[in-house]
Coordinates of N, CA and C in Angstrom, one line a residue:
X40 N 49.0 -20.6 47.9 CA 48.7 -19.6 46.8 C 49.7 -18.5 46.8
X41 N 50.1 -18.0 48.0 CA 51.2 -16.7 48.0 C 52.5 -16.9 47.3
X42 N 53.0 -18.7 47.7 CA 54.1 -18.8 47.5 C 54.1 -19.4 45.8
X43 N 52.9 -19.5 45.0 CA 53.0 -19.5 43.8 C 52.9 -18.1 43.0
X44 N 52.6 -17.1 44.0 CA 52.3 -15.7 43.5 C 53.6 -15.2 43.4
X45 N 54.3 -15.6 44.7 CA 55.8 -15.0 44.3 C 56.6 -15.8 43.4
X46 N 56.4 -16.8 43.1 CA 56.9 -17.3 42.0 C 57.1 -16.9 40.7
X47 N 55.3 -16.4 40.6 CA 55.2 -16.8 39.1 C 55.5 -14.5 39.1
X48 N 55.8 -14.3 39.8 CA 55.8 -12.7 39.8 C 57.8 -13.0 39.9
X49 N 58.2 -13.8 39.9 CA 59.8 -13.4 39.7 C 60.2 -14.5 38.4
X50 N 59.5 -15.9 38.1 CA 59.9 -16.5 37.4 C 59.0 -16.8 36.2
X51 N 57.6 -16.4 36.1 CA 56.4 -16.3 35.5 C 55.9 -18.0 35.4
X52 N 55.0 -18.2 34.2 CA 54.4 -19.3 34.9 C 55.3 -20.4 34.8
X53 N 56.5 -20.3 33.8 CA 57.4 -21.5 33.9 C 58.0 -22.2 35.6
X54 N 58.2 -21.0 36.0 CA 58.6 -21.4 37.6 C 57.3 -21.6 38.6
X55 N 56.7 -22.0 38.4 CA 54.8 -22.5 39.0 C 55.5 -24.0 38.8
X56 N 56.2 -25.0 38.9 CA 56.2 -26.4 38.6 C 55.4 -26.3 40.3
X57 N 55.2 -27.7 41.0 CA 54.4 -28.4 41.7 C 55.1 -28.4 42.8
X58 N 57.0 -28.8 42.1 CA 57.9 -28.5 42.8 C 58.2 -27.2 43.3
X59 N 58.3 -26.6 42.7 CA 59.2 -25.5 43.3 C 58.0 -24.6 43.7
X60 N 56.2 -24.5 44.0 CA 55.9 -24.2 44.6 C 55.8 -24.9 46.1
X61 N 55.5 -26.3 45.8 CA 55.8 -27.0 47.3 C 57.2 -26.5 48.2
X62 N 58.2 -26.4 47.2 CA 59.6 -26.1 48.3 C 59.3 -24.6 48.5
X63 N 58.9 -23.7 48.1 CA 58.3 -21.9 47.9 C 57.5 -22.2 50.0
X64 N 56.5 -23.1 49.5 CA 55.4 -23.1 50.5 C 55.9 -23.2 51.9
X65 N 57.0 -24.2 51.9 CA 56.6 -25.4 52.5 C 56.3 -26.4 53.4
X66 N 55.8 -27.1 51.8 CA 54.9 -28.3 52.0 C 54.9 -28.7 50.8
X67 N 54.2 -30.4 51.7 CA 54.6 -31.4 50.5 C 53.8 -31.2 49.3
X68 N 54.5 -31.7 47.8 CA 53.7 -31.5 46.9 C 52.1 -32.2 46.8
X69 N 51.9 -32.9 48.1 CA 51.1 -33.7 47.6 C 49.9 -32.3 48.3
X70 N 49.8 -31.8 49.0 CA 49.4 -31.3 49.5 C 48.6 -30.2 48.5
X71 N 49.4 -29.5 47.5 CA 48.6 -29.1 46.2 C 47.9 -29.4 45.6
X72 N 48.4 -30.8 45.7 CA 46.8 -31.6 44.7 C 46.0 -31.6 45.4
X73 N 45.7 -31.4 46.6 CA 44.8 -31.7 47.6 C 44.3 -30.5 47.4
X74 N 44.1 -29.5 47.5 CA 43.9 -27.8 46.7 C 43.7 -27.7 45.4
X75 N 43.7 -28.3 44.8 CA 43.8 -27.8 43.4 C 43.5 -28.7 42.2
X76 N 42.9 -29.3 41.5 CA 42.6 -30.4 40.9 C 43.6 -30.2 39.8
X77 N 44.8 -29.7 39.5 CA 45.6 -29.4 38.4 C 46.5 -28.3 38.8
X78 N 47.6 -28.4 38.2 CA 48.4 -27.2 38.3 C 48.2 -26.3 37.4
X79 N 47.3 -27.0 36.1 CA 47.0 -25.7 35.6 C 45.9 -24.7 35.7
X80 N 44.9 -25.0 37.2 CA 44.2 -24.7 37.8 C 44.3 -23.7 38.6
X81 N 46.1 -24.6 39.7 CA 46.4 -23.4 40.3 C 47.1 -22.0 39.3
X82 N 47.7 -22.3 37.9 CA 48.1 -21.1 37.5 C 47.0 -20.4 37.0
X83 N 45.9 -20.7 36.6 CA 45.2 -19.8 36.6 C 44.5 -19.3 37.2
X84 N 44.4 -19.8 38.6 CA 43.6 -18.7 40.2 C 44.8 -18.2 40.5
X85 N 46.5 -18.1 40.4 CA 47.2 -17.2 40.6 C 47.1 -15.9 39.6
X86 N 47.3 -16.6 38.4 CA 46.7 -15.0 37.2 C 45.7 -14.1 37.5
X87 N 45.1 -14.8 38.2 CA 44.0 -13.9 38.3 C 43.7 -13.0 39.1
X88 N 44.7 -13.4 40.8 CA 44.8 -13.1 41.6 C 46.0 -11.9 41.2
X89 N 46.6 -12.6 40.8 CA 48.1 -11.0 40.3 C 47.5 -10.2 39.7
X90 N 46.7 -10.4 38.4 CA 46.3 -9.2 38.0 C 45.0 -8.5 38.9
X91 N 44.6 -8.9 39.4 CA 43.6 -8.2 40.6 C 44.4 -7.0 41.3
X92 N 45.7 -8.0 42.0 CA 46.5 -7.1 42.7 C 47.2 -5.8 41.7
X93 N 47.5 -6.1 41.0 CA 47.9 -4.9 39.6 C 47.1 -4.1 39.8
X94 N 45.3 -4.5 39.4 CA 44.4 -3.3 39.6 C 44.4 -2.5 40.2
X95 N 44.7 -3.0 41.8 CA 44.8 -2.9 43.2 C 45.2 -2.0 43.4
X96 N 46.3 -1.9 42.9 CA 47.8 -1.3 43.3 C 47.5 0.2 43.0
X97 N 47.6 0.8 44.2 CA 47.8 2.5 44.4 C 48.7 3.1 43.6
X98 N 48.2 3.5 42.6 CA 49.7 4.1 41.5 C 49.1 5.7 41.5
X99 N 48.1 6.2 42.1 CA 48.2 7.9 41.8 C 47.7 8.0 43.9
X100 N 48.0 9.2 43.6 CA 47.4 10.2 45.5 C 45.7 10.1 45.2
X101 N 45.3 10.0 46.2 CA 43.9 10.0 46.5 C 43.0 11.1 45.4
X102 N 43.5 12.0 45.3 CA 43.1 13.3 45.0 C 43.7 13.8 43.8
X103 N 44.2 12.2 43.3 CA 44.4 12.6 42.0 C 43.2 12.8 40.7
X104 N 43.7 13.5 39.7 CA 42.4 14.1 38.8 C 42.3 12.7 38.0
X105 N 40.8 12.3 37.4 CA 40.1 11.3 36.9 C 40.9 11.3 35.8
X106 N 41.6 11.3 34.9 CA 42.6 11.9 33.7 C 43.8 11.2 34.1
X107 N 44.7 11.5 35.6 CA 45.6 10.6 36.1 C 45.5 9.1 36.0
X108 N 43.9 9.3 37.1 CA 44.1 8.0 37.1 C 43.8 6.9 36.0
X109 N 43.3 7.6 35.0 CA 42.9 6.8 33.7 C 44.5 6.5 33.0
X110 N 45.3 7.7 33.4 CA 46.5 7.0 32.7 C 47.1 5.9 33.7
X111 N 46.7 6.2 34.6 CA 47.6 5.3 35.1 C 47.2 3.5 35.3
X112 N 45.9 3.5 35.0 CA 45.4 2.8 34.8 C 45.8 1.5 33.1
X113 N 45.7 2.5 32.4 CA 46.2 2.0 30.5 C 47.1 2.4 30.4
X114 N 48.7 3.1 31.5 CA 49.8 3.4 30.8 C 50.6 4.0 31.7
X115 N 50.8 3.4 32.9 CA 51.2 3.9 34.2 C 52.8 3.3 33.5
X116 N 54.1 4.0 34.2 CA 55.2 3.7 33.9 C 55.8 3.6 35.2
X117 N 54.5 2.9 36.5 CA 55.7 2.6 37.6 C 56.0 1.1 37.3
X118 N 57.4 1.0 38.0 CA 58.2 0.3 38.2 C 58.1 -1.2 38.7
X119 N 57.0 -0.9 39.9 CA 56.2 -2.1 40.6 C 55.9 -2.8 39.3
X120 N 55.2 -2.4 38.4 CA 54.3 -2.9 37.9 C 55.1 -4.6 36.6
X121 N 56.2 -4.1 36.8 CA 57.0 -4.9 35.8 C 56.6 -6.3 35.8
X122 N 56.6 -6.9 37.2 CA 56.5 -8.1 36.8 C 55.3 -8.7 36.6
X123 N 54.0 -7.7 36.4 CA 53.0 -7.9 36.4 C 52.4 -8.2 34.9
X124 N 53.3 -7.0 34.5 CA 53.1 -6.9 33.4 C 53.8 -8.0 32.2
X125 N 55.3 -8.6 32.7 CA 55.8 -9.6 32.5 C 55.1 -11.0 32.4
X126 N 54.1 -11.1 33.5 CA 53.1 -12.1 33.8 C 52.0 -11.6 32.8
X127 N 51.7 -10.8 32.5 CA 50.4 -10.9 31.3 C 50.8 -11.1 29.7
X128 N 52.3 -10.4 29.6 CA 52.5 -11.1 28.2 C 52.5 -12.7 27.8
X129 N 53.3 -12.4 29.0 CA 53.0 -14.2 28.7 C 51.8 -15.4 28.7
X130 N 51.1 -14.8 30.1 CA 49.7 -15.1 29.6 C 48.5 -15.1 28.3
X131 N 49.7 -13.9 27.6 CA 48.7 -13.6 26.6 C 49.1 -14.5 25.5
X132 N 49.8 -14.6 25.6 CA 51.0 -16.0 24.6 C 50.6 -17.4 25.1
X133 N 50.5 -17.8 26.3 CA 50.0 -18.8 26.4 C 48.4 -20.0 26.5
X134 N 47.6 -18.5 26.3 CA 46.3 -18.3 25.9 C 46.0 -19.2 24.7
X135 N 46.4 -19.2 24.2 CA 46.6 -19.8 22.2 C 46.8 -21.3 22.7
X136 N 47.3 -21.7 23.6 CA 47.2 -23.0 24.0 C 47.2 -24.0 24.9
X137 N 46.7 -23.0 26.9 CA 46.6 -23.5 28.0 C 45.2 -23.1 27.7
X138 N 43.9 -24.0 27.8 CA 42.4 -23.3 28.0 C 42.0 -22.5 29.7
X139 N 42.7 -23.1 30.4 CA 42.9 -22.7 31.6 C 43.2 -21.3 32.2
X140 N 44.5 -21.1 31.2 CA 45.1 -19.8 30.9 C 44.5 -18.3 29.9
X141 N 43.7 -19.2 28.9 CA 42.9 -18.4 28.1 C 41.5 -18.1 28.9
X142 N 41.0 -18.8 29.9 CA 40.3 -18.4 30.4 C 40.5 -17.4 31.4
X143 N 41.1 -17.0 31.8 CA 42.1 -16.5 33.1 C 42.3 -15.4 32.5
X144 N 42.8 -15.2 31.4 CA 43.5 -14.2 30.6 C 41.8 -13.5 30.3
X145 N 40.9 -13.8 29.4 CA 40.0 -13.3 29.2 C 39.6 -13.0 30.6
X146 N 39.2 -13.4 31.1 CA 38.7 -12.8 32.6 C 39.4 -11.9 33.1
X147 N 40.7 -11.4 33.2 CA 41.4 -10.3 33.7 C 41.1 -9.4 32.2
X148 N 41.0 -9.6 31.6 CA 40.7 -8.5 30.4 C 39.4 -7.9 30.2
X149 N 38.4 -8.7 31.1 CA 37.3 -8.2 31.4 C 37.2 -7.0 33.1
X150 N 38.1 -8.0 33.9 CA 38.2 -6.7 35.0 C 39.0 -5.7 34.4
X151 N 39.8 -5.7 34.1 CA 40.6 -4.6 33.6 C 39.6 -3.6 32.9
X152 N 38.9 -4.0 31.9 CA 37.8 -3.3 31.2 C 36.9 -2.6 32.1
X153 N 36.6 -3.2 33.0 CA 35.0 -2.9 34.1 C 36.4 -1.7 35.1
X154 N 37.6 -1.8 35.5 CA 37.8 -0.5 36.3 C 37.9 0.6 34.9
X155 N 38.6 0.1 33.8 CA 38.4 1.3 33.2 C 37.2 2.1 32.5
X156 N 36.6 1.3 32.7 CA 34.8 2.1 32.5 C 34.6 2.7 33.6
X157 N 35.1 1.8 34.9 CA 34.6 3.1 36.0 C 35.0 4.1 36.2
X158 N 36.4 4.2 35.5 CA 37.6 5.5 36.2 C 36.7 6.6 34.9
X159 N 36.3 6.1 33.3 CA 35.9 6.9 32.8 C 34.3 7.5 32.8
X160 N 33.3 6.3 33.8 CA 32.2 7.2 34.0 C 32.4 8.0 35.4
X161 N 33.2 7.9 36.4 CA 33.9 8.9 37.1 C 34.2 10.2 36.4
X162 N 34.9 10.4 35.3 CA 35.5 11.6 34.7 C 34.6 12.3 33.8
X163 N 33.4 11.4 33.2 CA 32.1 12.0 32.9 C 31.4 12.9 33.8
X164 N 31.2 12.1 34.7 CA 30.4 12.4 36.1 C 30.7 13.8 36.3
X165 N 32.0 14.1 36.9 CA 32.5 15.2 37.5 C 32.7 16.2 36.2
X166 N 32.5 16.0 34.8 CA 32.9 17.1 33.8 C 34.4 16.9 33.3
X167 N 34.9 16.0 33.8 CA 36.3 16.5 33.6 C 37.1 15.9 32.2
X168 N 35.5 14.8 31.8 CA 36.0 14.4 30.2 C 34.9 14.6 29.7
X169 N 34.3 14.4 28.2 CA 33.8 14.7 27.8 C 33.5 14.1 26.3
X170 N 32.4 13.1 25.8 CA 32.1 12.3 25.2 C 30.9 11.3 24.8
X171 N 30.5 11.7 23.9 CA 29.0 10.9 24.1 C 28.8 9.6 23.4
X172 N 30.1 9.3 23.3 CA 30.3 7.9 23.3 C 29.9 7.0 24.5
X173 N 29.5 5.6 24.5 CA 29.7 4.7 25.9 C 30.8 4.7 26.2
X174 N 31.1 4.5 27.5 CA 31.8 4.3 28.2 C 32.9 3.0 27.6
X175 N 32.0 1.8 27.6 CA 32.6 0.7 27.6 C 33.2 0.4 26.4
X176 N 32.5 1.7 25.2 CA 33.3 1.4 24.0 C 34.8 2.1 23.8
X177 N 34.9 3.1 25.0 CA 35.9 3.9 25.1 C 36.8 2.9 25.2
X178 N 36.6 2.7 26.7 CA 37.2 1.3 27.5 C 38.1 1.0 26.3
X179 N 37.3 0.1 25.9 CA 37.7 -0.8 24.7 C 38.8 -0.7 24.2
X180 N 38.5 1.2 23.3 CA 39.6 1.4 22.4 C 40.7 1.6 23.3
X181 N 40.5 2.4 24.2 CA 41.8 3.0 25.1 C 42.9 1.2 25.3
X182 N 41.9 0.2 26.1 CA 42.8 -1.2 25.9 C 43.2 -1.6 24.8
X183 N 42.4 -1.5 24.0 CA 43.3 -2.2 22.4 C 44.5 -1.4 21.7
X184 N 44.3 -0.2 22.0 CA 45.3 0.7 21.9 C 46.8 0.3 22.7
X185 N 46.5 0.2 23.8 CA 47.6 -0.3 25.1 C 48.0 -1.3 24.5
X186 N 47.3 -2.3 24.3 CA 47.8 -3.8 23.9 C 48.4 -3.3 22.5
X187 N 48.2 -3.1 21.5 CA 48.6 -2.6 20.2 C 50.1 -2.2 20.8
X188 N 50.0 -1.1 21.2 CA 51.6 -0.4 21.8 C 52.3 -1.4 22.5
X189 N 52.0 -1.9 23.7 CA 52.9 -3.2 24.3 C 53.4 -4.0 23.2
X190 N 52.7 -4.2 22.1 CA 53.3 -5.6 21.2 C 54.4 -5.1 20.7
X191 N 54.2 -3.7 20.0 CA 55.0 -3.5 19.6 C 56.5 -3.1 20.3
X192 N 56.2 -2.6 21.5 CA 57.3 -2.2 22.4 C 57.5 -3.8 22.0
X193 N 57.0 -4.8 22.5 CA 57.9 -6.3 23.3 C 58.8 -6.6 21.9
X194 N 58.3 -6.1 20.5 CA 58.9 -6.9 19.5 C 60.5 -5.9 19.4
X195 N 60.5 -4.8 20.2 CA 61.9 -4.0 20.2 C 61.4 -3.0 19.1
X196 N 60.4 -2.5 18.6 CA 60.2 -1.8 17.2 C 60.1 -0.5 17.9
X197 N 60.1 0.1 19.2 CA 60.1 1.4 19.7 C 61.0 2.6 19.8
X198 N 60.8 3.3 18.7 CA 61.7 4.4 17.9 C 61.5 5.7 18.8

């Protein structure tokens, strides 16, 4: 699984073949089928595993304010994050016609959703936002928004 993680985080899912995660691992390719009932199986417990790790990833100080972490959550501009993010466009492209992948993809769009409801009943909590809206509809817009902006960045349209 690591050595398809680093794969598909330098070469995305096109570099996941059977091959070149067995030579990545190694071990024989047979040895993945033995794990995995499909390779399109394994790329989608790697997606899902990457974007976990994305979530994961420490991008403010401990004691950063609930407002930080929300941006950095829907609009963080570190560096790390690139191939992660490289890996979800494309996921999100190949949604339309790996079922494997669309499911994988919807499921990370659901964790994604559930930390950013918690970062924003966090900043309820403490006073530090303010809204009598749900949470999870916030969620929502704040991610459709981000996705909206990404597309347009990816098509080059950012003035």
């Amino acid at each position: 699984m690591q050595a398809a993680m680093r794969l598909a985080l330098r070469g995305g899912f096109a570099a996941m073949t059977v091959r070149q995660i067995a030579r990545e691992a190694e071990v024989a390719a047979g040895q993945l089928h033995h794990h995995f009932s499909s390779i399109g199986e394994l790329k989608s417990q790697v997606f899902i595993r990457l974007i976990r790790e994305m979530l994961d990833m420490p991008l403010v100080a401990e004691d950063a304010s609930w407002r930080e972490r929300l941006f950095s959550m829907i609009g963080s501009e570190d560096g790390r994050l690139e191939p992660y993010i490289r890996l979800w466009r494309e996921g999100q492209v190949l949604a339309d016609s790996d079922p494997d992948i669309k499911a994988a993809y919807l499921l990370t769009m659901n964790m994604w959703h559930e930390e950013t409801v918690a970062i924003i009943e966090q900043g309820l909590a403490c006073g530090e936002f303010h809204s009598s809206e749900p949470p999870a509809d916030i969620a929502w817009r704040f991610i459709a928004l981000v996705c909206g902006l990404d597309g347009i960045y990816a098509l080059g349209t950012q003035a």
